[in-house]
Amino acid sequence: MTPYSGSYPLQTYDSDNDNLGDISFDPSTGDAIFITTHGNQSAPISILQTEWRKDVSRVYQEIGNIHKEVFIKSTTCPDNNPPEIDGPYVYYVEAGDLICFNITTNDHVFVPPPPASPLNQIQLE
């Protein structure tokens, strides 16, 4: 993988050293998950999403797809903690049903550590 190619527009952490980087999708939420190796990057990303359904024979058939282009920008945010969001994350409803639910979150305030004292003090005259 060379940085910033058409196949690999972002440099991501490569946990298995296969030179492909690690970009995955959460199957429940559809969120793209990756850890950038450089704090400030931006790139257009093209995603092809395919929908499959079982036919009457219980065999999966491709029924459609959508090609979506999005622009991803990563920014270094050292002074921020990610919020905690409590589930449940999955609800089952039928068409026409009313669904209501609460979302519980906690966004902890970032408290930076105090400045470190210098190891050696130099006095200039």
GROMACS .gro file of C-alpha atoms in nm, residues 14-121:
model
  108
   14ASP     CA    1  -0.277  -0.183   0.987
   15SER     CA    2  -0.324  -0.432   1.273
   16ASP     CA    3  -0.243  -0.746   1.071
   17ASN     CA    4   0.040  -0.600   0.860
   18ASP     CA    5  -0.117  -0.703   0.529
   19ASN     CA    6  -0.051  -0.352   0.388
   20LEU     CA    7  -0.422  -0.297   0.331
   21GLY     CA    8  -0.503  -0.094   0.641
   22ASP     CA    9  -0.804  -0.155   0.859
   23ILE     CA   10  -1.135  -0.006   0.749
   24SER     CA   11  -1.439  -0.204   0.854
   25PHE     CA   12  -1.813  -0.152   0.880
   26ASP     CA   13  -2.021  -0.222   1.190
   27PRO     CA   14  -2.290  -0.468   1.071
   28SER     CA   15  -2.548  -0.328   1.315
   29THR     CA   16  -2.502   0.045   1.258
   30GLY     CA   17  -2.324   0.070   0.923
   31ASP     CA   18  -2.059   0.295   1.080
   32ALA     CA   19  -1.719   0.298   0.908
   33ILE     CA   20  -1.450   0.219   1.163
   34PHE     CA   21  -1.084   0.306   1.115
   35ILE     CA   22  -0.790   0.458   1.299
   36THR     CA   23  -0.589   0.705   1.097
   37THR     CA   24  -0.213   0.714   1.125
   38HIS     CA   25  -0.202   1.086   1.055
   39GLY     CA   26  -0.423   1.330   1.244
   40ASN     CA   27  -0.537   1.550   0.959
   41GLN     CA   28  -0.640   1.372   0.640
   42SER     CA   29  -0.920   1.412   0.392
   43ALA     CA   30  -1.026   1.206   0.093
   44PRO     CA   31  -1.327   1.115  -0.119
   45ILE     CA   32  -1.441   0.759  -0.053
   46SER     CA   33  -1.663   0.555  -0.284
   47ILE     CA   34  -1.884   0.288  -0.127
   48LEU     CA   35  -2.077   0.025  -0.320
   49GLN     CA   36  -2.358  -0.115  -0.106
   50THR     CA   37  -2.531  -0.429  -0.231
   51GLU     CA   38  -2.865  -0.554  -0.098
   52TRP     CA   39  -2.937  -0.927  -0.094
   53ARG     CA   40  -3.261  -1.112  -0.017
   54LYS     CA   41  -3.354  -1.477  -0.011
   55ASP     CA   42  -3.581  -1.593  -0.294
   56VAL     CA   43  -3.857  -1.855  -0.258
   57SER     CA   44  -3.588  -2.126  -0.271
   58ARG     CA   45  -3.412  -1.959   0.027
   59VAL     CA   46  -3.116  -1.870  -0.197
   60TYR     CA   47  -2.971  -1.520  -0.168
   61GLN     CA   48  -3.025  -1.305  -0.477
   62GLU     CA   49  -2.884  -0.959  -0.540
   63ILE     CA   50  -3.182  -0.726  -0.559
   64GLY     CA   51  -3.011  -0.390  -0.587
   65ASN     CA   52  -2.715  -0.173  -0.511
   66ILE     CA   53  -2.627   0.187  -0.456
   67HIS     CA   54  -2.300   0.364  -0.524
   68LYS     CA   55  -2.235   0.645  -0.278
   69GLU     CA   56  -1.946   0.888  -0.273
   70VAL     CA   57  -1.868   1.059   0.056
   71PHE     CA   58  -1.590   1.289   0.167
   72ILE     CA   59  -1.409   1.184   0.484
   73LYS     CA   60  -1.204   1.424   0.691
   74SER     CA   61  -1.016   1.321   1.003
   75THR     CA   62  -0.898   1.582   1.248
   76THR     CA   63  -0.680   1.545   1.554
   77CYS     CA   64  -0.888   1.617   1.865
   78PRO     CA   65  -0.657   1.544   2.158
   79ASP     CA   66  -0.873   1.735   2.406
   80ASN     CA   67  -1.189   1.530   2.360
   81ASN     CA   68  -1.325   1.210   2.508
   82PRO     CA   69  -1.569   1.011   2.293
   83PRO     CA   70  -1.922   1.006   2.437
   84GLU     CA   71  -2.066   0.690   2.587
   85ILE     CA   72  -2.399   0.581   2.438
   86ASP     CA   73  -2.601   0.309   2.609
   87GLY     CA   74  -2.817   0.061   2.415
   88PRO     CA   75  -3.020  -0.132   2.329
   89TYR     CA   76  -2.921  -0.069   1.970
   90VAL     CA   77  -3.165  -0.297   1.786
   91TYR     CA   78  -3.544  -0.267   1.771
   92TYR     CA   79  -3.785  -0.478   1.569
   93VAL     CA   80  -4.101  -0.311   1.438
   94GLU     CA   81  -4.353  -0.364   1.163
   95ALA     CA   82  -4.464  -0.106   0.909
   96GLY     CA   83  -4.711   0.135   1.064
   97ASP     CA   84  -4.602   0.065   1.425
   98LEU     CA   85  -4.505   0.356   1.646
   99ILE     CA   86  -4.161   0.329   1.803
  100CYS     CA   87  -4.040   0.540   2.094
  101PHE     CA   88  -3.718   0.493   2.288
  102ASN     CA   89  -3.475   0.685   2.505
  103ILE     CA   90  -3.109   0.732   2.426
  104THR     CA   91  -2.885   0.757   2.731
  105THR     CA   92  -2.551   0.929   2.681
  106ASN     CA   93  -2.265   1.058   2.888
  107ASP     CA   94  -2.013   1.302   2.744
  108HIS     CA   95  -1.734   1.327   3.001
  109VAL     CA   96  -1.560   1.663   3.021
  110PHE     CA   97  -1.195   1.643   2.922
  111VAL     CA   98  -0.969   1.765   3.201
  112PRO     CA   99  -0.617   1.818   3.068
  113PRO     CA  100  -0.328   1.715   3.290
  114PRO     CA  101  -0.131   1.993   3.457
  115PRO     CA  102   0.174   2.113   3.267
  116ALA     CA  103   0.488   1.915   3.336
  117SER     CA  104   0.764   2.091   3.517
  118PRO     CA  105   1.082   2.130   3.313
  119LEU     CA  106   1.354   1.875   3.380
  120ASN     CA  107   1.630   2.136   3.376
  121GLN     CA  108   1.589   2.504   3.431
   0.00000   0.00000   0.00000
